[in-house]
Coordinates of C-alpha atoms in Angstrom, one line a residue:
M1 CA -22.3 -1.3 -1.9
T2 CA -20.2 1.8 -3.1
Q3 CA -16.6 2.3 -2.7
T4 CA -16.0 4.6 -0.2
L5 CA -14.4 7.6 -1.3
L6 CA -12.8 9.1 2.0
P7 CA -12.6 12.9 3.0
G8 CA -10.2 15.3 0.7
T9 CA -9.3 12.4 -2.2
L10 CA -9.1 13.8 -5.3
L11 CA -9.8 11.4 -8.8
G12 CA -7.2 11.5 -11.5
Q13 CA -8.8 10.3 -15.1
I14 CA -6.6 8.0 -16.4
G15 CA -8.2 7.1 -19.6
D16 CA -8.3 3.5 -21.1
L17 CA -5.5 1.3 -19.4
A18 CA -4.1 -1.2 -21.4
L19 CA -2.8 -4.4 -19.0
A20 CA 0.1 -7.3 -18.7
S21 CA -2.6 -9.3 -19.4
G22 CA -3.5 -8.0 -23.0
A23 CA -7.2 -6.8 -21.2
T24 CA -7.9 -3.3 -21.4
L25 CA -9.8 -1.3 -18.5
P26 CA -11.7 1.3 -20.1
N27 CA -12.1 4.8 -17.6
A28 CA -9.6 3.9 -15.4
R29 CA -9.1 6.3 -12.5
L30 CA -6.8 6.4 -9.5
A31 CA -7.7 8.2 -6.0
F32 CA -5.3 9.9 -4.9
V33 CA -4.0 12.6 -2.3
T34 CA -1.1 15.5 -2.3
Y35 CA 0.4 17.1 0.2
G36 CA 3.3 20.4 0.0
R37 CA 3.5 22.4 -3.5
L38 CA 5.1 20.7 -7.2
A39 CA 8.0 23.2 -8.3
P40 CA 8.6 24.6 -11.7
G41 CA 9.8 21.8 -13.7
G42 CA 7.8 18.9 -11.5
R43 CA 10.8 17.3 -10.1
N44 CA 10.3 17.3 -6.2
A45 CA 7.8 15.4 -6.3
V46 CA 7.7 11.6 -3.9
L47 CA 5.3 9.1 -4.2
L48 CA 4.3 7.1 -1.4
T49 CA 2.7 3.7 -2.0
H50 CA 0.0 2.3 0.2
G51 CA -0.2 -1.6 2.0
Y52 CA -2.4 -4.2 1.2
T53 CA -5.7 -3.2 3.6
S54 CA -4.8 0.7 3.6
S55 CA -5.5 3.7 1.2
H56 CA -4.1 6.8 0.5
M57 CA -4.5 8.7 3.3
F58 CA -2.0 6.6 6.0
A59 CA -0.3 9.2 6.0
H60 CA -3.1 12.5 6.4
P61 CA -3.0 14.0 9.6
G62 CA -5.7 12.4 11.8
G63 CA -5.1 9.1 10.4
A64 CA -7.5 7.0 8.2
V65 CA -10.3 4.2 9.1
S66 CA -8.7 2.4 6.5
S67 CA -4.8 2.4 8.0
E68 CA -3.5 -0.2 10.0
G69 CA -1.0 3.1 11.0
S70 CA -0.8 6.2 10.6
W71 CA 2.5 7.9 9.0
A72 CA 0.9 11.5 9.4
D73 CA 4.6 11.7 11.8
L74 CA 7.1 10.9 8.9
V75 CA 4.3 13.5 6.2
G76 CA 4.7 17.1 6.7
S77 CA 6.5 20.4 7.2
G78 CA 9.4 19.6 8.4
K79 CA 9.2 16.1 9.5
P80 CA 11.0 12.8 7.1
I81 CA 9.6 14.0 4.1
D82 CA 9.4 17.2 4.3
T83 CA 7.1 18.9 2.7
D84 CA 8.2 22.4 2.8
R85 CA 10.7 20.9 0.1
F86 CA 8.7 18.0 -1.3
F87 CA 5.0 18.0 -3.7
V88 CA 3.7 14.3 -2.0
V89 CA 1.2 12.5 -4.2
S90 CA -0.4 9.5 -2.4
S91 CA -1.8 7.9 -4.3
N92 CA -5.0 4.8 -3.9
M93 CA -3.6 1.2 -6.1
L94 CA -5.3 0.6 -8.8
G95 CA -8.3 -2.4 -7.9
S96 CA -7.9 -1.5 -4.2
A97 CA -11.2 0.0 -2.7
Y98 CA -10.7 3.8 -1.8
G99 CA -12.1 5.2 -5.3
S100 CA -9.7 3.7 -7.5
T101 CA -10.9 1.7 -10.3
A102 CA -12.0 -1.6 -9.1
P103 CA -13.6 -4.3 -8.5
M104 CA -16.6 -2.5 -6.9
S105 CA -16.7 -0.4 -9.7
F106 CA -19.1 -0.3 -12.7
N107 CA -18.5 -2.5 -15.5
P108 CA -19.8 -1.0 -19.0
A109 CA -19.9 -4.0 -20.3
T110 CA -21.9 -5.6 -18.3
G111 CA -23.7 -2.8 -16.2
R112 CA -23.2 -4.3 -12.8
A113 CA -20.0 -3.9 -10.7
Y114 CA -17.0 -5.6 -12.0
G115 CA -17.2 -8.0 -8.7
P116 CA -15.7 -11.3 -9.5
D117 CA -15.3 -10.6 -12.8
F118 CA -12.7 -7.7 -12.5
P119 CA -9.7 -8.3 -14.6
A120 CA -6.4 -10.1 -13.4
L121 CA -3.8 -7.2 -12.7
A122 CA 0.1 -7.2 -12.7
L123 CA 2.1 -4.8 -10.4
T124 CA 3.9 -3.2 -13.6
D125 CA -0.4 -2.3 -14.4
I126 CA -0.7 -1.1 -10.5
V127 CA 3.6 1.0 -11.3
T128 CA 1.3 2.5 -14.5
A129 CA -1.5 3.5 -13.9
Q130 CA 0.1 6.0 -10.9
K131 CA 2.5 6.9 -13.7
K132 CA -0.1 7.9 -15.7
L133 CA -1.6 10.1 -12.6
L134 CA 2.3 11.0 -12.6
D135 CA 2.3 12.0 -16.2
L136 CA -1.6 14.3 -14.9
L137 CA -0.4 16.0 -11.9
G138 CA 2.7 17.3 -14.3
V139 CA 5.5 15.5 -12.7
K140 CA 8.1 15.1 -14.5
H141 CA 10.5 13.3 -12.4
L142 CA 10.4 11.6 -8.0
A143 CA 12.9 12.2 -5.3
A144 CA 12.1 9.1 -3.9
V145 CA 9.3 6.1 -3.8
V146 CA 8.1 5.3 -0.1
G147 CA 5.5 3.0 1.0
P148 CA 5.3 0.0 3.6
S149 CA 4.4 -3.8 2.8
Y150 CA 2.4 -3.9 -0.2
G151 CA 3.4 -0.3 -0.7
G152 CA 7.6 -1.7 -0.3
F153 CA 6.2 -4.0 -3.6
Q154 CA 5.1 -1.4 -4.8
A155 CA 8.7 0.8 -4.5
F156 CA 10.2 -2.5 -5.3
A157 CA 8.8 -2.4 -8.8
W158 CA 9.1 1.5 -9.6
G159 CA 12.5 1.3 -9.6
I160 CA 12.8 -2.3 -12.0
T161 CA 9.8 -1.0 -14.1
F162 CA 11.1 2.8 -14.5
P163 CA 14.8 2.9 -13.1
D164 CA 15.2 6.9 -14.8
F165 CA 12.1 8.5 -12.6
M166 CA 13.3 8.5 -9.2
D167 CA 16.3 8.9 -6.8
G168 CA 15.5 7.5 -4.2
L169 CA 13.2 3.5 -3.3
V170 CA 11.7 3.2 0.6
P171 CA 10.6 0.6 1.1
A172 CA 9.3 -0.7 4.5
V173 CA 8.5 -3.4 6.6
T174 CA 8.1 -5.3 3.3
A175 CA 10.5 -8.2 1.5
P176 CA 11.0 -8.3 -2.2
S177 CA 8.6 -11.1 -2.5
R178 CA 5.5 -11.9 -0.9
P179 CA 5.4 -13.4 2.5
A180 CA 4.4 -17.2 2.9
D181 CA 0.4 -17.7 3.8
R182 CA -2.6 -19.3 2.6
G183 CA -2.8 -17.3 -0.5
P184 CA -5.8 -15.9 -2.0
D185 CA -7.5 -19.0 -3.2
A186 CA -8.1 -19.6 0.5
L187 CA -9.3 -16.6 0.9
E188 CA -12.2 -16.4 -1.3
A189 CA -12.9 -20.0 -0.5
R190 CA -13.8 -18.6 3.0
M191 CA -15.2 -15.8 2.2
A192 CA -17.6 -17.9 -0.8
K193 CA -19.3 -19.7 2.8
D194 CA -21.0 -16.3 3.0
A195 CA -24.3 -16.8 2.5
N196 CA -24.5 -13.4 0.9
W197 CA -21.7 -14.4 -1.4
N198 CA -24.2 -14.7 -4.6
G199 CA -20.9 -16.1 -7.0
G200 CA -19.1 -13.3 -6.0
H201 CA -21.9 -10.8 -7.1
Y202 CA -22.7 -10.2 -2.9
Y203 CA -22.7 -6.5 -3.3
E204 CA -26.2 -7.3 -4.7
K205 CA -27.1 -8.9 -1.2
G206 CA -26.0 -6.2 1.0
G207 CA -22.3 -7.6 1.0
I208 CA -20.2 -10.0 3.4
R209 CA -19.3 -7.9 6.2
A210 CA -19.6 -10.6 9.2
T211 CA -16.5 -12.4 7.0
M212 CA -14.8 -9.2 6.1
T213 CA -15.2 -8.2 9.7
A214 CA -13.5 -11.8 11.5
I215 CA -10.4 -11.6 8.8
R216 CA -9.7 -8.2 9.5
E217 CA -9.8 -9.0 13.5
E218 CA -7.3 -12.5 12.5
T219 CA -5.1 -9.7 10.3
L220 CA -4.7 -7.2 12.8
R221 CA -3.5 -9.8 15.5
R222 CA -0.9 -10.8 13.5
Y223 CA 0.4 -7.9 12.2
G224 CA 0.7 -7.0 16.0
I225 CA -2.1 -4.2 16.8
E226 CA -2.1 -5.8 20.4
A227 CA 1.7 -4.1 21.4
E228 CA 0.4 -1.3 20.2
M229 CA -2.5 -1.1 21.9
A230 CA -1.4 -2.7 25.7
A231 CA -0.5 1.1 26.6
A232 CA -4.0 2.1 26.1
F233 CA -6.4 -1.2 27.3
A234 CA -4.2 -2.9 30.1
E235 CA -7.7 -5.1 30.5
N236 CA -7.7 -7.8 27.8
P237 CA -11.5 -7.4 27.9
A238 CA -11.2 -4.1 26.8
R239 CA -8.6 -4.7 24.5
D240 CA -10.6 -7.3 22.6
A241 CA -13.6 -5.1 22.0
A242 CA -11.0 -2.6 20.4
I243 CA -9.7 -4.6 18.5
R244 CA -13.3 -5.6 16.9
A245 CA -14.5 -2.1 16.4
R246 CA -11.6 -0.9 14.4
A247 CA -12.3 -4.2 12.3
E248 CA -15.6 -3.8 12.4
T249 CA -14.7 0.1 10.3
W250 CA -12.9 -1.2 8.4
A251 CA -15.2 -4.0 6.9
D252 CA -17.8 -0.7 6.2
A253 CA -15.5 0.5 3.6
F254 CA -12.7 -2.0 2.6
D255 CA -13.6 -5.2 -0.2
G256 CA -13.0 -8.5 -0.5
H257 CA -13.0 -8.7 -3.7
S258 CA -9.8 -6.0 -3.7
L259 CA -8.4 -8.4 -1.3
L260 CA -8.5 -11.3 -4.4
V261 CA -7.4 -9.1 -6.8
L262 CA -4.8 -7.6 -4.9
G263 CA -3.3 -11.1 -3.6
R264 CA -3.1 -12.2 -6.5
V265 CA -0.7 -9.4 -8.5
L266 CA 1.7 -10.7 -6.0
Q267 CA 1.7 -14.8 -6.7
G268 CA 4.7 -15.5 -8.1
W269 CA 6.6 -12.0 -8.0
D270 CA 10.2 -11.8 -6.9
A271 CA 12.0 -8.4 -7.9
T272 CA 15.6 -9.8 -6.9
P273 CA 16.1 -11.1 -10.4
H274 CA 15.4 -7.6 -11.9
F275 CA 17.4 -5.5 -8.9
P276 CA 20.7 -4.6 -11.7
A277 CA 17.5 -2.2 -13.4
I278 CA 17.6 -0.3 -10.5
K279 CA 18.9 3.2 -10.6
A280 CA 18.1 4.8 -7.2
K281 CA 19.4 4.1 -4.2
V282 CA 17.5 2.3 -1.6
L283 CA 16.5 2.6 2.3
Y284 CA 15.1 -1.2 3.7
A285 CA 13.6 -1.0 6.6
L286 CA 12.4 -3.9 9.0
S287 CA 10.9 -4.1 12.0
R288 CA 12.6 -5.6 15.4
T289 CA 8.9 -7.7 15.9
D290 CA 7.6 -7.9 12.5
A291 CA 6.5 -11.9 12.1
L292 CA 5.4 -11.3 8.5
F293 CA 9.1 -9.6 7.4
P294 CA 11.1 -10.2 9.9
P295 CA 14.8 -8.9 9.9
S296 CA 16.2 -12.0 9.0
L297 CA 15.4 -11.5 5.8
A298 CA 17.7 -8.2 5.5
P299 CA 21.3 -9.6 5.1
T300 CA 20.1 -11.2 1.8
V301 CA 18.1 -8.1 0.5
M302 CA 21.3 -6.6 1.2
A303 CA 23.5 -8.9 0.0
N304 CA 21.1 -9.3 -3.5
L305 CA 21.2 -5.2 -3.7
A306 CA 24.7 -5.0 -3.4
A307 CA 25.9 -8.3 -5.6
A308 CA 23.3 -5.7 -8.4
G309 CA 25.2 -2.8 -8.1
V310 CA 22.1 -0.5 -6.1
S311 CA 23.4 1.7 -3.4
A312 CA 21.5 0.7 -0.3
E313 CA 21.6 1.0 3.7
Y314 CA 19.4 -1.0 5.6
V315 CA 17.4 0.2 9.3
E316 CA 16.1 -2.0 12.0
I317 CA 13.0 -0.9 13.5
D318 CA 13.7 -1.1 17.2
S319 CA 9.8 -1.5 18.0
E320 CA 7.4 -4.3 19.8
H321 CA 4.6 -3.4 17.1
G322 CA 5.3 -5.7 14.4
H323 CA 4.6 -5.5 11.1
L324 CA 3.1 -1.9 12.2
A325 CA 5.9 -0.1 13.8
S326 CA 7.0 1.9 10.4
G327 CA 3.8 4.2 11.0
T328 CA 3.0 3.4 14.3
D329 CA 6.4 3.4 16.0
A330 CA 7.7 6.3 13.3
A331 CA 9.7 8.1 16.0
K332 CA 12.1 4.7 15.8
W333 CA 13.6 5.5 12.3
A334 CA 12.4 9.0 11.5
A335 CA 15.8 9.9 11.5
P336 CA 17.6 7.9 9.4
L337 CA 14.3 8.3 7.5
R338 CA 14.9 12.3 7.1
R339 CA 18.8 11.6 6.5
F340 CA 18.3 9.9 3.3
M341 CA 15.6 11.8 2.2
D342 CA 17.6 15.2 3.0
A343 CA 20.9 13.7 1.0
L344 CA 18.6 13.5 -2.3
P345 CA 19.7 15.6 -5.5
R346 CA 18.2 18.9 -5.4
R347 CA 16.5 19.3 -8.5

């Protein structure tokens, strides 16, 4: 098995990366895509940060097989994140499965894919790798860091780790800490039951596609995909088949070890105590029907931001699409996003 390199992807070679754990990841690289043009001086950039199981192509016109809901209606010429004004960099996370250095990458120490031997990552490692990519591209300052779900975790981490580097943060369908769930250890135990597990080196046995498909189908249903597909598939059998097909397509591209590595990044992580470090303005967006990050989170998050002296506003996406709403029901919050982006300083 090899990493999936989605069409249009660029690769940024960021060199040896010192990790928070004390380990070093040699010859690290990040996959990415850009839209718009970097202005002289390098200060008109926006960084897009993607979700847990999606990719850097989540805002690409035409969508991407890895994305739960395309943000193409939010990013582009004349759109809320306007590529006539902004140079948009959409970066694949370190540890993800779409071209960045990750468990599927070659481990020079062993001569095989890292697999279960991939070093533990911290959220600071992920955003530090992105900072190195931006340096490589000549970006000197960000107008904003914008992202849904896990991308929102990254947005908060950017505001804390590099507080002077951006003017705005847009964490959507997310929270300052991960939701309660079964966690990566339970997920690994489930993967280990697959006949091809091979001590975690399942690449050598052809992969764990059936297990990954089942995991993905369950995740999509939890995210609210049935509501998204209801208009197109009125009959349950047809809808079930479409969901299954989407899950299979994802399972052919994504990697179980990326699920585990990225899941463990968030164990114990909470941005709230570090809110006083944030200098950027914040637009916090949640979906009315999101079971993963429900709107009931908003009063506490907004109160904590205010107590930390952070200028923040909240928008609730009035959508039936659950966790997928920021992309699949983009029109429901496009106007407040546009106002927020338009109000950022022009540099």
